[in-house]
Amino acid sequence: MQFLIQVGNVAVDHLHFANSFHLQQSYFVSDYDPTIEDSYTKICNIDGISTRLDILDTAGQEEFGAMREQYMRTGEGFLLVYAVNDRGSFNEIHKFHTQILRVKDRDEFPMVLVGNKTDLDLYRQVSRGIH
């Protein structure tokens, strides 16, 4: 089992991400409260090994920063999620990255940068990068 923490500001639309995460399981999250944390579980094949991923969504609300740090202490990896149609959510990723390293008291730690809302390409504010 791997315990991952999902962080990102409220503009990321964590419901959108959660439903994308569960599409292969015909599971749809219909009730979502962006002010509380939520968790998702998925079985994945990683390097030929069936692995259970437990993902905790920390809601992205600034007033829950202290609670988020408590979760960060237990995380084994992090999903840094931003919305491609919201430049501010991308700019905040550095803050989350720095906070994780501070809480973990490490110079580096396993993290994955995730661009959400890629279906809204017409409204994209974050470029795809250099090709």
mmCIF file of N, CA and C in Angstrom:
data_model
loop_
_atom_site.group_PDB
_atom_site.id
_atom_site.type_symbol
_atom_site.label_atom_id
_atom_site.label_comp_id
_atom_site.label_asym_id
_atom_site.label_seq_id
_atom_site.Cartn_x
_atom_site.Cartn_y
_atom_site.Cartn_z
ATOM 1 N N MET A 1 0.842 -1.181 0.000
ATOM 2 C CA MET A 1 0.000 0.000 0.000
ATOM 3 C C MET A 1 0.881 1.236 0.000
ATOM 4 N N GLN A 2 0.480 2.227 -0.777
ATOM 5 C CA GLN A 2 1.144 3.520 -0.815
ATOM 6 C C GLN A 2 0.133 4.574 -0.383
ATOM 7 N N PHE A 3 0.533 5.424 0.544
ATOM 8 C CA PHE A 3 -0.347 6.478 1.035
ATOM 9 C C PHE A 3 0.097 7.792 0.414
ATOM 10 N N LEU A 4 -0.726 8.314 -0.507
ATOM 11 C CA LEU A 4 -0.410 9.544 -1.223
ATOM 12 C C LEU A 4 -1.301 10.673 -0.741
ATOM 13 N N ILE A 5 -0.743 11.870 -0.729
ATOM 14 C CA ILE A 5 -1.495 13.059 -0.346
ATOM 15 C C ILE A 5 -1.664 13.925 -1.590
ATOM 16 N N GLN A 6 -2.895 14.355 -1.861
ATOM 17 C CA GLN A 6 -3.192 15.239 -2.986
ATOM 18 C C GLN A 6 -3.318 16.657 -2.455
ATOM 19 N N VAL A 7 -2.519 17.580 -3.004
ATOM 20 C CA VAL A 7 -2.615 18.981 -2.610
ATOM 21 C C VAL A 7 -2.814 19.837 -3.849
ATOM 22 N N GLY A 8 -3.399 21.007 -3.656
ATOM 23 C CA GLY A 8 -3.650 21.961 -4.726
ATOM 24 C C GLY A 8 -4.703 22.929 -4.249
ATOM 25 N N ASN A 9 -4.750 24.119 -4.872
ATOM 26 C CA ASN A 9 -5.727 25.085 -4.378
ATOM 27 C C ASN A 9 -7.142 24.705 -4.798
ATOM 28 N N VAL A 10 -8.114 25.434 -4.279
ATOM 29 C CA VAL A 10 -9.523 25.076 -4.478
ATOM 30 C C VAL A 10 -9.939 25.178 -5.950
ATOM 31 N N ALA A 11 -9.246 25.988 -6.759
ATOM 32 C CA ALA A 11 -9.583 26.144 -8.176
ATOM 33 C C ALA A 11 -9.320 24.877 -8.983
ATOM 34 N N VAL A 12 -8.567 23.956 -8.416
ATOM 35 C CA VAL A 12 -8.204 22.726 -9.122
ATOM 36 C C VAL A 12 -9.428 21.879 -9.441
ATOM 37 N N ASP A 13 -10.488 21.998 -8.673
ATOM 38 C CA ASP A 13 -11.699 21.185 -8.828
ATOM 39 C C ASP A 13 -11.369 19.732 -8.536
ATOM 40 N N HIS A 14 -11.225 19.455 -7.268
ATOM 41 C CA HIS A 14 -10.840 18.128 -6.815
ATOM 42 C C HIS A 14 -11.861 17.062 -7.219
ATOM 43 N N LEU A 15 -13.139 17.442 -7.373
ATOM 44 C CA LEU A 15 -14.157 16.492 -7.831
ATOM 45 C C LEU A 15 -13.831 16.018 -9.246
ATOM 46 N N HIS A 16 -13.444 16.948 -10.097
ATOM 47 C CA HIS A 16 -13.065 16.621 -11.476
ATOM 48 C C HIS A 16 -11.925 15.600 -11.475
ATOM 49 N N PHE A 17 -10.934 15.836 -10.632
ATOM 50 C CA PHE A 17 -9.789 14.919 -10.532
ATOM 51 C C PHE A 17 -10.229 13.557 -9.995
ATOM 52 N N ALA A 18 -11.053 13.563 -8.964
ATOM 53 C CA ALA A 18 -11.511 12.304 -8.358
ATOM 54 C C ALA A 18 -12.265 11.457 -9.373
ATOM 55 N N ASN A 19 -13.131 12.089 -10.153
ATOM 56 C CA ASN A 19 -13.889 11.332 -11.150
ATOM 57 C C ASN A 19 -12.987 10.807 -12.262
ATOM 58 N N SER A 20 -11.976 11.569 -12.658
ATOM 59 C CA SER A 20 -11.009 11.084 -13.650
ATOM 60 C C SER A 20 -10.271 9.873 -13.108
ATOM 61 N N PHE A 21 -9.947 9.918 -11.845
ATOM 62 C CA PHE A 21 -9.216 8.847 -11.175
ATOM 63 C C PHE A 21 -10.024 7.551 -11.176
ATOM 64 N N HIS A 22 -11.343 7.659 -11.065
ATOM 65 C CA HIS A 22 -12.205 6.476 -10.941
ATOM 66 C C HIS A 22 -12.878 6.049 -12.241
ATOM 67 N N LEU A 23 -12.622 6.708 -13.366
ATOM 68 C CA LEU A 23 -13.318 6.382 -14.612
ATOM 69 C C LEU A 23 -13.190 4.916 -15.002
ATOM 70 N N GLN A 24 -12.034 4.332 -14.795
ATOM 71 C CA GLN A 24 -11.842 2.943 -15.195
ATOM 72 C C GLN A 24 -12.637 1.981 -14.323
ATOM 73 N N GLN A 25 -13.135 2.442 -13.197
ATOM 74 C CA GLN A 25 -13.879 1.567 -12.293
ATOM 75 C C GLN A 25 -15.390 1.798 -12.371
ATOM 76 N N SER A 26 -15.852 2.589 -13.337
ATOM 77 C CA SER A 26 -17.268 2.937 -13.454
ATOM 78 C C SER A 26 -17.810 3.486 -12.141
ATOM 79 N N TYR A 27 -17.038 4.324 -11.522
ATOM 80 C CA TYR A 27 -17.380 4.910 -10.228
ATOM 81 C C TYR A 27 -17.372 6.415 -10.400
ATOM 82 N N PHE A 28 -18.417 7.080 -9.950
ATOM 83 C CA PHE A 28 -18.513 8.525 -10.115
ATOM 84 C C PHE A 28 -18.798 9.161 -8.769
ATOM 85 N N VAL A 29 -17.992 10.147 -8.403
ATOM 86 C CA VAL A 29 -18.203 10.868 -7.149
ATOM 87 C C VAL A 29 -19.206 11.972 -7.433
ATOM 88 N N SER A 30 -20.391 11.897 -6.833
ATOM 89 C CA SER A 30 -21.418 12.897 -7.119
ATOM 90 C C SER A 30 -21.530 13.953 -6.032
ATOM 91 N N ASP A 31 -21.276 13.590 -4.799
ATOM 92 C CA ASP A 31 -21.355 14.546 -3.699
ATOM 93 C C ASP A 31 -19.949 14.900 -3.262
ATOM 94 N N TYR A 32 -19.608 16.181 -3.371
ATOM 95 C CA TYR A 32 -18.260 16.608 -3.004
ATOM 96 C C TYR A 32 -18.352 17.907 -2.238
ATOM 97 N N ASP A 33 -17.745 17.963 -1.084
ATOM 98 C CA ASP A 33 -17.684 19.173 -0.273
ATOM 99 C C ASP A 33 -16.241 19.645 -0.282
ATOM 100 N N PRO A 34 -15.942 20.775 -0.960
ATOM 101 C CA PRO A 34 -14.558 21.218 -1.083
ATOM 102 C C PRO A 34 -13.953 21.728 0.213
ATOM 103 N N THR A 35 -14.690 21.712 1.303
ATOM 104 C CA THR A 35 -14.153 22.223 2.568
ATOM 105 C C THR A 35 -13.646 21.119 3.480
ATOM 106 N N ILE A 36 -13.804 19.863 3.074
ATOM 107 C CA ILE A 36 -13.315 18.768 3.917
ATOM 108 C C ILE A 36 -12.439 17.848 3.082
ATOM 109 N N GLU A 37 -11.639 17.051 3.770
ATOM 110 C CA GLU A 37 -10.802 16.114 3.037
ATOM 111 C C GLU A 37 -11.626 14.909 2.614
ATOM 112 N N ASP A 38 -11.122 14.218 1.610
ATOM 113 C CA ASP A 38 -11.771 13.012 1.127
ATOM 114 C C ASP A 38 -10.672 12.040 0.726
ATOM 115 N N SER A 39 -11.010 10.774 0.571
ATOM 116 C CA SER A 39 -9.987 9.806 0.186
ATOM 117 C C SER A 39 -10.511 8.887 -0.904
ATOM 118 N N TYR A 40 -9.582 8.370 -1.699
ATOM 119 C CA TYR A 40 -9.885 7.491 -2.815
ATOM 120 C C TYR A 40 -8.890 6.341 -2.784
ATOM 121 N N THR A 41 -9.325 5.179 -3.192
ATOM 122 C CA THR A 41 -8.455 4.008 -3.240
ATOM 123 C C THR A 41 -8.503 3.420 -4.642
ATOM 124 N N LYS A 42 -7.356 3.005 -5.124
ATOM 125 C CA LYS A 42 -7.283 2.381 -6.435
ATOM 126 C C LYS A 42 -6.186 1.322 -6.405
ATOM 127 N N ILE A 43 -6.454 0.196 -7.042
ATOM 128 C CA ILE A 43 -5.443 -0.851 -7.197
ATOM 129 C C ILE A 43 -4.772 -0.633 -8.553
ATOM 130 N N CYS A 44 -3.453 -0.498 -8.543
ATOM 131 C CA CYS A 44 -2.677 -0.255 -9.761
ATOM 132 C C CYS A 44 -1.589 -1.303 -9.897
ATOM 133 N N ASN A 45 -1.171 -1.526 -11.122
ATOM 134 C CA ASN A 45 -0.049 -2.410 -11.387
ATOM 135 C C ASN A 45 1.189 -1.540 -11.549
ATOM 136 N N ILE A 46 2.118 -1.637 -10.621
ATOM 137 C CA ILE A 46 3.347 -0.847 -10.654
ATOM 138 C C ILE A 46 4.521 -1.810 -10.724
ATOM 139 N N ASP A 47 5.237 -1.758 -11.841
ATOM 140 C CA ASP A 47 6.382 -2.653 -12.058
ATOM 141 C C ASP A 47 6.005 -4.120 -11.864
ATOM 142 N N GLY A 48 4.806 -4.494 -12.356
ATOM 143 C CA GLY A 48 4.367 -5.879 -12.275
ATOM 144 C C GLY A 48 3.816 -6.302 -10.927
ATOM 145 N N ILE A 49 3.709 -5.356 -10.005
ATOM 146 C CA ILE A 49 3.214 -5.668 -8.661
ATOM 147 C C ILE A 49 1.892 -4.940 -8.438
ATOM 148 N N SER A 50 0.872 -5.669 -8.015
ATOM 149 C CA SER A 50 -0.416 -5.064 -7.695
ATOM 150 C C SER A 50 -0.259 -4.240 -6.417
ATOM 151 N N THR A 51 -0.525 -2.948 -6.533
ATOM 152 C CA THR A 51 -0.307 -2.025 -5.420
ATOM 153 C C THR A 51 -1.564 -1.227 -5.146
ATOM 154 N N ARG A 52 -1.920 -1.115 -3.897
ATOM 155 C CA ARG A 52 -3.072 -0.310 -3.505
ATOM 156 C C ARG A 52 -2.602 1.116 -3.235
ATOM 157 N N LEU A 53 -3.227 2.070 -3.924
ATOM 158 C CA LEU A 53 -2.946 3.481 -3.697
ATOM 159 C C LEU A 53 -4.083 4.073 -2.886
ATOM 160 N N ASP A 54 -3.778 4.616 -1.743
ATOM 161 C CA ASP A 54 -4.744 5.372 -0.946
ATOM 162 C C ASP A 54 -4.388 6.835 -1.112
ATOM 163 N N ILE A 55 -5.309 7.601 -1.696
ATOM 164 C CA ILE A 55 -5.056 9.014 -1.964
ATOM 165 C C ILE A 55 -5.957 9.850 -1.078
ATOM 166 N N LEU A 56 -5.345 10.736 -0.321
ATOM 167 C CA LEU A 56 -6.077 11.653 0.544
ATOM 168 C C LEU A 56 -6.087 13.022 -0.107
ATOM 169 N N ASP A 57 -7.272 13.539 -0.382
ATOM 170 C CA ASP A 57 -7.461 14.873 -0.948
ATOM 171 C C ASP A 57 -7.589 15.838 0.218
ATOM 172 N N THR A 58 -6.663 16.788 0.314
ATOM 173 C CA THR A 58 -6.649 17.697 1.468
ATOM 174 C C THR A 58 -7.500 18.941 1.261
ATOM 175 N N ALA A 59 -8.355 18.952 0.267
ATOM 176 C CA ALA A 59 -9.400 19.959 0.058
ATOM 177 C C ALA A 59 -8.927 21.279 -0.521
ATOM 178 N N GLY A 60 -7.691 21.693 -0.317
ATOM 179 C CA GLY A 60 -7.189 22.913 -0.927
ATOM 180 C C GLY A 60 -7.629 24.195 -0.264
ATOM 181 N N GLN A 61 -8.373 24.125 0.813
ATOM 182 C CA GLN A 61 -8.822 25.325 1.503
ATOM 183 C C GLN A 61 -7.715 25.849 2.411
ATOM 184 N N GLU A 62 -7.400 27.123 2.304
ATOM 185 C CA GLU A 62 -6.301 27.721 3.067
ATOM 186 C C GLU A 62 -6.497 27.601 4.570
ATOM 187 N N GLU A 63 -7.739 27.684 5.031
ATOM 188 C CA GLU A 63 -7.986 27.612 6.474
ATOM 189 C C GLU A 63 -7.693 26.234 7.063
ATOM 190 N N PHE A 64 -7.458 25.235 6.201
ATOM 191 C CA PHE A 64 -7.131 23.901 6.680
ATOM 192 C C PHE A 64 -5.640 23.608 6.575
ATOM 193 N N GLY A 65 -4.814 24.656 6.499
ATOM 194 C CA GLY A 65 -3.372 24.493 6.343
ATOM 195 C C GLY A 65 -2.731 23.687 7.451
ATOM 196 N N ALA A 66 -3.128 23.920 8.696
ATOM 197 C CA ALA A 66 -2.536 23.183 9.823
ATOM 198 C C ALA A 66 -2.893 21.703 9.739
ATOM 199 N N MET A 67 -4.127 21.411 9.353
ATOM 200 C CA MET A 67 -4.556 20.020 9.213
ATOM 201 C C MET A 67 -3.786 19.353 8.068
ATOM 202 N N ARG A 68 -3.573 20.104 6.982
ATOM 203 C CA ARG A 68 -2.844 19.574 5.833
ATOM 204 C C ARG A 68 -1.417 19.188 6.235
ATOM 205 N N GLU A 69 -0.776 20.016 7.066
ATOM 206 C CA GLU A 69 0.581 19.686 7.511
ATOM 207 C C GLU A 69 0.604 18.395 8.319
ATOM 208 N N GLN A 70 -0.431 18.169 9.096
ATOM 209 C CA GLN A 70 -0.503 16.920 9.860
ATOM 210 C C GLN A 70 -0.554 15.721 8.906
ATOM 211 N N TYR A 71 -1.354 15.829 7.842
ATOM 212 C CA TYR A 71 -1.429 14.756 6.855
ATOM 213 C C TYR A 71 -0.092 14.576 6.139
ATOM 214 N N MET A 72 0.584 15.695 5.873
ATOM 215 C CA MET A 72 1.863 15.635 5.164
ATOM 216 C C MET A 72 2.895 14.806 5.919
ATOM 217 N N ARG A 73 2.813 14.814 7.216
ATOM 218 C CA ARG A 73 3.776 14.051 8.011
ATOM 219 C C ARG A 73 3.672 12.546 7.723
ATOM 220 N N THR A 74 2.466 12.079 7.362
ATOM 221 C CA THR A 74 2.257 10.642 7.161
ATOM 222 C C THR A 74 2.320 10.213 5.698
ATOM 223 N N GLY A 75 2.306 11.166 4.772
ATOM 224 C CA GLY A 75 2.293 10.826 3.347
ATOM 225 C C GLY A 75 3.581 10.169 2.880
ATOM 226 N N GLU A 76 3.430 9.175 2.003
ATOM 227 C CA GLU A 76 4.582 8.489 1.414
ATOM 228 C C GLU A 76 4.925 9.048 0.038
ATOM 229 N N GLY A 77 4.065 9.902 -0.476
ATOM 230 C CA GLY A 77 4.250 10.555 -1.763
ATOM 231 C C GLY A 77 3.158 11.596 -1.921
ATOM 232 N N PHE A 78 3.330 12.496 -2.881
ATOM 233 C CA PHE A 78 2.396 13.607 -3.025
ATOM 234 C C PHE A 78 2.025 13.839 -4.481
ATOM 235 N N LEU A 79 0.757 14.181 -4.705
ATOM 236 C CA LEU A 79 0.259 14.615 -6.000
ATOM 237 C C LEU A 79 0.057 16.119 -5.906
ATOM 238 N N LEU A 80 0.855 16.888 -6.639
ATOM 239 C CA LEU A 80 0.728 18.344 -6.660
ATOM 240 C C LEU A 80 -0.161 18.684 -7.853
ATOM 241 N N VAL A 81 -1.420 19.003 -7.583
ATOM 242 C CA VAL A 81 -2.423 19.138 -8.639
ATOM 243 C C VAL A 81 -2.738 20.611 -8.895
ATOM 244 N N TYR A 82 -2.713 20.987 -10.177
ATOM 245 C CA TYR A 82 -3.093 22.340 -10.591
ATOM 246 C C TYR A 82 -4.088 22.223 -11.739
ATOM 247 N N ALA A 83 -4.814 23.310 -11.999
ATOM 248 C CA ALA A 83 -5.771 23.353 -13.106
ATOM 249 C C ALA A 83 -5.122 24.086 -14.276
ATOM 250 N N VAL A 84 -5.134 23.483 -15.462
ATOM 251 C CA VAL A 84 -4.483 24.109 -16.614
ATOM 252 C C VAL A 84 -5.172 25.409 -17.023
ATOM 253 N N ASN A 85 -6.405 25.607 -16.602
ATOM 254 C CA ASN A 85 -7.134 26.833 -16.931
ATOM 255 C C ASN A 85 -7.048 27.877 -15.816
ATOM 256 N N ASP A 86 -6.156 27.676 -14.847
ATOM 257 C CA ASP A 86 -6.009 28.620 -13.730
ATOM 258 C C ASP A 86 -4.527 28.782 -13.391
ATOM 259 N N ARG A 87 -3.932 29.849 -13.908
ATOM 260 C CA ARG A 87 -2.499 30.089 -13.698
ATOM 261 C C ARG A 87 -2.165 30.195 -12.211
ATOM 262 N N GLY A 88 -3.070 30.768 -11.422
ATOM 263 C CA GLY A 88 -2.834 30.910 -9.987
ATOM 264 C C GLY A 88 -2.650 29.571 -9.299
ATOM 265 N N SER A 89 -3.421 28.561 -9.709
ATOM 266 C CA SER A 89 -3.279 27.234 -9.093
ATOM 267 C C SER A 89 -1.909 26.642 -9.409
ATOM 268 N N PHE A 90 -1.391 26.912 -10.609
ATOM 269 C CA PHE A 90 -0.053 26.445 -10.977
ATOM 270 C C PHE A 90 1.014 27.189 -10.174
ATOM 271 N N ASN A 91 0.839 28.496 -10.028
ATOM 272 C CA ASN A 91 1.815 29.294 -9.281
ATOM 273 C C ASN A 91 1.899 28.868 -7.819
ATOM 274 N N GLU A 92 0.805 28.366 -7.259
ATOM 275 C CA GLU A 92 0.796 27.931 -5.857
ATOM 276 C C GLU A 92 1.509 26.604 -5.626
ATOM 277 N N ILE A 93 1.793 25.863 -6.678
ATOM 278 C CA ILE A 93 2.453 24.562 -6.531
ATOM 279 C C ILE A 93 3.782 24.704 -5.797
ATOM 280 N N HIS A 94 4.524 25.771 -6.088
ATOM 281 C CA HIS A 94 5.816 25.980 -5.414
ATOM 282 C C HIS A 94 5.630 26.059 -3.900
ATOM 283 N N LYS A 95 4.547 26.720 -3.466
ATOM 284 C CA LYS A 95 4.262 26.834 -2.028
ATOM 285 C C LYS A 95 4.046 25.451 -1.409
ATOM 286 N N PHE A 96 3.266 24.612 -2.079
ATOM 287 C CA PHE A 96 3.015 23.261 -1.564
ATOM 288 C C PHE A 96 4.304 22.435 -1.552
ATOM 289 N N HIS A 97 5.088 22.545 -2.618
ATOM 290 C CA HIS A 97 6.358 21.816 -2.713
ATOM 291 C C HIS A 97 7.274 22.184 -1.548
ATOM 292 N N THR A 98 7.422 23.479 -1.301
ATOM 293 C CA THR A 98 8.267 23.960 -0.204
ATOM 294 C C THR A 98 7.734 23.493 1.143
ATOM 295 N N GLN A 99 6.419 23.555 1.325
ATOM 296 C CA GLN A 99 5.798 23.136 2.581
ATOM 297 C C GLN A 99 6.037 21.646 2.843
ATOM 298 N N ILE A 100 5.903 20.829 1.823
ATOM 299 C CA ILE A 100 6.124 19.385 1.981
ATOM 300 C C ILE A 100 7.558 19.107 2.411
ATOM 301 N N LEU A 101 8.519 19.728 1.732
ATOM 302 C CA LEU A 101 9.927 19.504 2.076
ATOM 303 C C LEU A 101 10.231 19.974 3.496
ATOM 304 N N ARG A 102 9.611 21.087 3.912
ATOM 305 C CA ARG A 102 9.821 21.593 5.272
ATOM 306 C C ARG A 102 9.233 20.627 6.300
ATOM 307 N N VAL A 103 7.993 20.195 6.078
ATOM 308 C CA VAL A 103 7.328 19.288 7.019
ATOM 309 C C VAL A 103 8.067 17.951 7.096
ATOM 310 N N LYS A 104 8.535 17.450 5.964
ATOM 311 C CA LYS A 104 9.248 16.172 5.922
ATOM 312 C C LYS A 104 10.704 16.314 6.368
ATOM 313 N N ASP A 105 11.195 17.559 6.480
ATOM 314 C CA ASP A 105 12.588 17.843 6.841
ATOM 315 C C ASP A 105 13.539 17.107 5.895
ATOM 316 N N ARG A 106 13.260 17.282 4.593
ATOM 317 C CA ARG A 106 14.049 16.622 3.546
ATOM 318 C C ARG A 106 14.355 17.624 2.440
ATOM 319 N N ASP A 107 15.390 17.333 1.667
ATOM 320 C CA ASP A 107 15.724 18.145 0.496
ATOM 321 C C ASP A 107 14.952 17.694 -0.736
ATOM 322 N N GLU A 108 14.479 16.461 -0.714
ATOM 323 C CA GLU A 108 13.664 15.934 -1.813
ATOM 324 C C GLU A 108 12.738 14.862 -1.264
ATOM 325 N N PHE A 109 11.634 14.644 -1.985
ATOM 326 C CA PHE A 109 10.644 13.664 -1.554
ATOM 327 C C PHE A 109 9.814 13.291 -2.778
ATOM 328 N N PRO A 110 9.269 12.070 -2.875
ATOM 329 C CA PRO A 110 8.492 11.671 -4.053
ATOM 330 C C PRO A 110 7.241 12.535 -4.247
ATOM 331 N N MET A 111 7.195 13.217 -5.411
ATOM 332 C CA MET A 111 6.056 14.068 -5.770
ATOM 333 C C MET A 111 5.807 13.944 -7.262
ATOM 334 N N VAL A 112 4.536 14.050 -7.643
ATOM 335 C CA VAL A 112 4.148 14.027 -9.051
ATOM 336 C C VAL A 112 3.345 15.292 -9.323
ATOM 337 N N LEU A 113 3.722 16.020 -10.367
ATOM 338 C CA LEU A 113 2.993 17.207 -10.783
ATOM 339 C C LEU A 113 1.879 16.773 -11.733
ATOM 340 N N VAL A 114 0.624 17.141 -11.405
ATOM 341 C CA VAL A 114 -0.543 16.696 -12.173
ATOM 342 C C VAL A 114 -1.308 17.908 -12.685
ATOM 343 N N GLY A 115 -1.445 18.007 -14.010
ATOM 344 C CA GLY A 115 -2.278 19.045 -14.616
ATOM 345 C C GLY A 115 -3.688 18.517 -14.770
ATOM 346 N N ASN A 116 -4.649 19.185 -14.154
ATOM 347 C CA ASN A 116 -6.054 18.782 -14.179
ATOM 348 C C ASN A 116 -6.817 19.689 -15.150
ATOM 349 N N LYS A 117 -7.991 19.273 -15.542
ATOM 350 C CA LYS A 117 -8.886 20.015 -16.439
ATOM 351 C C LYS A 117 -8.297 20.178 -17.840
ATOM 352 N N THR A 118 -7.590 19.185 -18.313
ATOM 353 C CA THR A 118 -6.991 19.272 -19.641
ATOM 354 C C THR A 118 -8.035 19.277 -20.757
ATOM 355 N N ASP A 119 -9.281 18.964 -20.427
ATOM 356 C CA ASP A 119 -10.358 19.029 -21.413
ATOM 357 C C ASP A 119 -10.761 20.474 -21.704
ATOM 358 N N LEU A 120 -10.295 21.419 -20.905
ATOM 359 C CA LEU A 120 -10.628 22.834 -21.091
ATOM 360 C C LEU A 120 -9.502 23.559 -21.824
ATOM 361 N N ASP A 121 -8.989 22.941 -22.877
ATOM 362 C CA ASP A 121 -7.831 23.469 -23.595
ATOM 363 C C ASP A 121 -8.073 24.877 -24.141
ATOM 364 N N LEU A 122 -9.289 25.177 -24.517
ATOM 365 C CA LEU A 122 -9.623 26.499 -25.043
ATOM 366 C C LEU A 122 -9.362 27.592 -24.006
ATOM 367 N N TYR A 123 -9.438 27.246 -22.732
ATOM 368 C CA TYR A 123 -9.258 28.208 -21.643
ATOM 369 C C TYR A 123 -7.900 28.047 -20.947
ATOM 370 N N ARG A 124 -7.004 27.303 -21.550
ATOM 371 C CA ARG A 124 -5.698 26.996 -20.960
ATOM 372 C C ARG A 124 -4.922 28.276 -20.640
ATOM 373 N N GLN A 125 -4.408 28.346 -19.391
ATOM 374 C CA GLN A 125 -3.555 29.450 -18.954
ATOM 375 C C GLN A 125 -2.142 28.970 -18.635
ATOM 376 N N VAL A 126 -1.964 27.653 -18.571
ATOM 377 C CA VAL A 126 -0.649 27.067 -18.304
ATOM 378 C C VAL A 126 -0.239 26.308 -19.558
ATOM 379 N N SER A 127 0.897 26.698 -20.136
ATOM 380 C CA SER A 127 1.326 26.071 -21.388
ATOM 381 C C SER A 127 1.745 24.627 -21.163
ATOM 382 N N ARG A 128 1.810 23.895 -22.233
ATOM 383 C CA ARG A 128 2.215 22.490 -22.172
ATOM 384 C C ARG A 128 3.716 22.346 -21.972
ATOM 385 N N GLY A 129 4.468 23.398 -22.138
ATOM 386 C CA GLY A 129 5.924 23.334 -21.982
ATOM 387 C C GLY A 129 6.611 23.259 -23.326
ATOM 388 N N ILE A 130 7.888 23.016 -23.280
ATOM 389 C CA ILE A 130 8.699 22.966 -24.495
ATOM 390 C C ILE A 130 8.579 21.582 -25.118
ATOM 391 N N HIS A 131 8.337 21.539 -26.415
ATOM 392 C CA HIS A 131 8.207 20.256 -27.135
ATOM 393 C C HIS A 131 9.437 20.019 -27.969
#
